[in-house]
PDB file of C-alpha atoms in Angstrom:
ATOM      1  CA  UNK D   1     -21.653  23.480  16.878  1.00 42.00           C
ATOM      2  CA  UNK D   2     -21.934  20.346  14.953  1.00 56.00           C
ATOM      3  CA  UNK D   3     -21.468  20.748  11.140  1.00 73.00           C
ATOM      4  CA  UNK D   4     -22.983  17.879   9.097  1.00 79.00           C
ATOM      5  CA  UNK D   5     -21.664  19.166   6.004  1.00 76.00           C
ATOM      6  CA  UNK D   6     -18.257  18.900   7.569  1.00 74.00           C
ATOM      7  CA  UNK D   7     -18.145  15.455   8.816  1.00 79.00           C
ATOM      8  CA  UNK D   8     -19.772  14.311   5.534  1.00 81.00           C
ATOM      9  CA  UNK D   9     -16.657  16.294   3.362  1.00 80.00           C
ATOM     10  CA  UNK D  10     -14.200  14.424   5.646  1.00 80.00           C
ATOM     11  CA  UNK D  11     -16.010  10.792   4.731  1.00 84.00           C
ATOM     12  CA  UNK D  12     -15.834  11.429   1.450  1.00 84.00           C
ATOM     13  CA  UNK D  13     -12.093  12.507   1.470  1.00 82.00           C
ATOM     14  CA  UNK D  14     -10.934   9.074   3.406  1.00 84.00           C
ATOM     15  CA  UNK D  15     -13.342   7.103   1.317  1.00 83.00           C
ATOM     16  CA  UNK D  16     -12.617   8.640  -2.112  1.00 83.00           C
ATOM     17  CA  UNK D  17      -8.646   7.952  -0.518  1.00 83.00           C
ATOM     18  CA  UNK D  18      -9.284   4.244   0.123  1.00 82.00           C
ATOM     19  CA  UNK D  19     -10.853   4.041  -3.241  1.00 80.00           C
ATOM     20  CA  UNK D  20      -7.937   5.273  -4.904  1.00 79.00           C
ATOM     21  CA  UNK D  21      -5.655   2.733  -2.888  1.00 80.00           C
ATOM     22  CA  UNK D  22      -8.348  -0.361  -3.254  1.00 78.00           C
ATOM     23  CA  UNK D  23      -8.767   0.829  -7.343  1.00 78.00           C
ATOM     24  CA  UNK D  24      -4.847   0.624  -7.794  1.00 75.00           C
ATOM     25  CA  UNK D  25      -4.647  -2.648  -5.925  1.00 76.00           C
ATOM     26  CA  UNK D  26      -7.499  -4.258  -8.143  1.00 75.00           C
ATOM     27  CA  UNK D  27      -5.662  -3.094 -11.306  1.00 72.00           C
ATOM     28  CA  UNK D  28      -2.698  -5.079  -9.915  1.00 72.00           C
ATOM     29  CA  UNK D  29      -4.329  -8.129  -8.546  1.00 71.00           C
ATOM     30  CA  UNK D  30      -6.856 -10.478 -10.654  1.00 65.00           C
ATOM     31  CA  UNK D  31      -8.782 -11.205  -7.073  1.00 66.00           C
ATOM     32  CA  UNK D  32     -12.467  -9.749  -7.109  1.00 72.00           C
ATOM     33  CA  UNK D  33     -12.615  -8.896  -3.379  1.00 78.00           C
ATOM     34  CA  UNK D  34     -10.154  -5.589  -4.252  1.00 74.00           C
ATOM     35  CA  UNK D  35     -12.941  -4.761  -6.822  1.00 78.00           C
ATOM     36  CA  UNK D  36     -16.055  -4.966  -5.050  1.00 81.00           C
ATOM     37  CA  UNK D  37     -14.635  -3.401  -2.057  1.00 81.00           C
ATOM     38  CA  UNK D  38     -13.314  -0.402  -4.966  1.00 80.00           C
ATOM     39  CA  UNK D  39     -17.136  -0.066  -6.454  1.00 83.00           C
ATOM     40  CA  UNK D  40     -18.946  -0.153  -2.945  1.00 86.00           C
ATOM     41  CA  UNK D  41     -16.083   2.981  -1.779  1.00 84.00           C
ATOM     42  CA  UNK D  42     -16.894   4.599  -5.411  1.00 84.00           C
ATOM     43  CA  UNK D  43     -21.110   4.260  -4.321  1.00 88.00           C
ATOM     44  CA  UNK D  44     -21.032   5.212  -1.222  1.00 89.00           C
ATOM     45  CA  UNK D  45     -18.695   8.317  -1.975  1.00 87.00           C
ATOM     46  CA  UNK D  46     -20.998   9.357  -4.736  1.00 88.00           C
ATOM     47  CA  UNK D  47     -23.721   9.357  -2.361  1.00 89.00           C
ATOM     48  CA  UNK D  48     -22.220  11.468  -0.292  1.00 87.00           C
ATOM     49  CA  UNK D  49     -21.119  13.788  -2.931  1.00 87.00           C
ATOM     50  CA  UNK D  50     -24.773  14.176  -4.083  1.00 88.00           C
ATOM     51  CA  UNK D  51     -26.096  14.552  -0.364  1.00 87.00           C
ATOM     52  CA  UNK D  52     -23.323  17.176  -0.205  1.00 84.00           C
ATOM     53  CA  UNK D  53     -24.512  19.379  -3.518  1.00 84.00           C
ATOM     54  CA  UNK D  54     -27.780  19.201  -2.096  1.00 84.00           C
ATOM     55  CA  UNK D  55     -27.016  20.662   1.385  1.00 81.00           C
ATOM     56  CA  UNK D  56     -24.478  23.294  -0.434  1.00 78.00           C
ATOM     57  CA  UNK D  57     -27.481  23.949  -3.192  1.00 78.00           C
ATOM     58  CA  UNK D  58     -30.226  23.839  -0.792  1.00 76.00           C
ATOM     59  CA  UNK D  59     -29.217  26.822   1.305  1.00 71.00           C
ATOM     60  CA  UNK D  60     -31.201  29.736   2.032  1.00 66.00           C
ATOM     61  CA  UNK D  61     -29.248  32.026  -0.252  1.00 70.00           C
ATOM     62  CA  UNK D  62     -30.573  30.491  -3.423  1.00 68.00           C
ATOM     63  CA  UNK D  63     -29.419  28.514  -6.116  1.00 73.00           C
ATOM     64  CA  UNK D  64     -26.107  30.581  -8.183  1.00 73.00           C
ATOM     65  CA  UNK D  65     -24.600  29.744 -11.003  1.00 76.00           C
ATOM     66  CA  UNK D  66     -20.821  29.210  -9.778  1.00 78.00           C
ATOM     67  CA  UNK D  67     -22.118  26.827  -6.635  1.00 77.00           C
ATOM     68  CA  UNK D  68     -23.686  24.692  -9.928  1.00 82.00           C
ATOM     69  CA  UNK D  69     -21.047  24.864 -12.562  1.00 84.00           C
ATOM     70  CA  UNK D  70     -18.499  23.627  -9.842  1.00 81.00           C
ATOM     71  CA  UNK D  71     -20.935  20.934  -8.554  1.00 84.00           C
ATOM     72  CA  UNK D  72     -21.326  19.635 -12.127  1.00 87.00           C
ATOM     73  CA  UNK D  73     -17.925  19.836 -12.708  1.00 86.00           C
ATOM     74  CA  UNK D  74     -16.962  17.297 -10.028  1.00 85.00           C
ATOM     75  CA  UNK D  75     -19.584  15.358 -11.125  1.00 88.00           C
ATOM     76  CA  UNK D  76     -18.311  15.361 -14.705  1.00 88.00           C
ATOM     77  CA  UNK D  77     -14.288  14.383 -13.246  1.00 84.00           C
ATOM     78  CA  UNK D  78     -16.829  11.670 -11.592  1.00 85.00           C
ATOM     79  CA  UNK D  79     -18.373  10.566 -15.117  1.00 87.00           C
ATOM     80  CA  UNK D  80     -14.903  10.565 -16.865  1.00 85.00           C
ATOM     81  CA  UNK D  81     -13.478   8.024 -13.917  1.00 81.00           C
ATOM     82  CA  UNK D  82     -15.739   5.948 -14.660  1.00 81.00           C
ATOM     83  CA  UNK D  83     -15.702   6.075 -18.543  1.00 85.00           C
ATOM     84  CA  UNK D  84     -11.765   5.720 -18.324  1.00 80.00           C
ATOM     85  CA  UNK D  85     -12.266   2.387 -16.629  1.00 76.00           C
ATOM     86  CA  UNK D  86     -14.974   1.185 -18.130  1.00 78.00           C
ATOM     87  CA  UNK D  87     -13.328   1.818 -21.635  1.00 81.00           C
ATOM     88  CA  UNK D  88     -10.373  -0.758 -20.853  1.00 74.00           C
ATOM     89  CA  UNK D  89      -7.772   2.258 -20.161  1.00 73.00           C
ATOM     90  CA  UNK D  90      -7.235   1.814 -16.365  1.00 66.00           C
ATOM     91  CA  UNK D  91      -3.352   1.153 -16.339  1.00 68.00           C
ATOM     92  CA  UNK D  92      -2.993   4.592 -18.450  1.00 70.00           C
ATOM     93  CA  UNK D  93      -5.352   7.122 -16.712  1.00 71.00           C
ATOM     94  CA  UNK D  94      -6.671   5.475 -13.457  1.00 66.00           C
ATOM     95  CA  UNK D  95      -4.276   6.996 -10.868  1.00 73.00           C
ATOM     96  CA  UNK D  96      -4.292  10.275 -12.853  1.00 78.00           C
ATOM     97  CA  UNK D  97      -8.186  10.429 -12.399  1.00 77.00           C
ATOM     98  CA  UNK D  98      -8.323   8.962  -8.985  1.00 77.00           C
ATOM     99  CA  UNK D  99      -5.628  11.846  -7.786  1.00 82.00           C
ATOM    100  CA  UNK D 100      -7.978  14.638  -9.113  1.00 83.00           C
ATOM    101  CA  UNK D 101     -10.843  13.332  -7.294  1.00 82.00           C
ATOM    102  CA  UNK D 102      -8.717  13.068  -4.166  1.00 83.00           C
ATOM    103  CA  UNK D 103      -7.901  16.614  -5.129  1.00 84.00           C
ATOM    104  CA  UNK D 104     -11.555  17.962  -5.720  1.00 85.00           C
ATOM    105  CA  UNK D 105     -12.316  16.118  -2.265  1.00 83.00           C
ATOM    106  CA  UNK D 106     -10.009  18.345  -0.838  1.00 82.00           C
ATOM    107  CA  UNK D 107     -11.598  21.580  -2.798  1.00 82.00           C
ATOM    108  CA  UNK D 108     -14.629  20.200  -1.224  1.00 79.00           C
ATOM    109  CA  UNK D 109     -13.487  20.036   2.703  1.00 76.00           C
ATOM    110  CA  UNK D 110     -11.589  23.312   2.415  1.00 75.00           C
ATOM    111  CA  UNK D 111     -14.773  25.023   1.262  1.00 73.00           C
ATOM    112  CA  UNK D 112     -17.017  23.381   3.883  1.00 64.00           C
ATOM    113  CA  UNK D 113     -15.436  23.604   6.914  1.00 64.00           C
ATOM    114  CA  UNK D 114     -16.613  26.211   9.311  1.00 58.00           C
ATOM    115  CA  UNK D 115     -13.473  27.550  11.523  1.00 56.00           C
ATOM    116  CA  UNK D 116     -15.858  29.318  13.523  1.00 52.00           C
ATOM    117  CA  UNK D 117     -13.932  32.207  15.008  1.00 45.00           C
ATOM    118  CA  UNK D 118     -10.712  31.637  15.857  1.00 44.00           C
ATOM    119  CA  UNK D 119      -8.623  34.443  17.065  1.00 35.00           C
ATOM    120  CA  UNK D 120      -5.216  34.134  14.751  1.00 37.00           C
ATOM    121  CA  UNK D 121      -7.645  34.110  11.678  1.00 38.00           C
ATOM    122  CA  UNK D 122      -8.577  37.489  12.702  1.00 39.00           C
ATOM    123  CA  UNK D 123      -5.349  39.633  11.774  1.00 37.00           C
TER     124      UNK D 123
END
């Protein structure tokens, strides 16, 4: 079956990846073609992190605490990227922050991916 959630978690992993590569490269370089292409991977990657809160949110089991705390606490490593750049202190903290949002992407595949049922899962 066709998981939209899935597919969604795996764009956002290789864009939030080629973010991360295109946000060190504009650091380096003084060109403003590695920076637009950075901010339009940063949009489009928040987009689908909010499209992905509201599928996870929107279930049929109702809204919990836990599913919103961790929601809004990617959001917040989110906010603090982009404070750390905006404030001037890129070549400190950028590839710290851009390796924990590579690393809540991956939080975020591992928890959406359906397996379905696979027989060595079953032990």
């Amino acid at each position: 079956m066709f998981e939209i959630t899935t597919l969604l978690a795996s764009l956002g992993l290789i864009l939030a990846t080629t973010s991360f590569i295109s946000g060190l490269q504009a650091i380096k370089s003084s060109g403003s073609t590695d920076a637009k292409i950075h901010k339009l991977n940063g949009y489009v990657t928040f987009l689908i992190y909010i499209s992905l809160a509201g599928l996870s949110l929107g279930k049929k089991d109702g809204i919990g605490l836990w599913p919103v705390a961790a929601w809004a606490s990617g959001l917040l490593i989110i906010f603090v990227k982009i404070w750390v750049v905006r404030s001037g202190k890129a070549y400190k903290y950028a590839s710290w922050v851009g390796i924990t949002l590579i690393i809540m992407w991956l939080i975020i595949i591992y928890t959406h991916i359906q397996l379905g049922s696979m027989s060595f899962l079953n032990l």
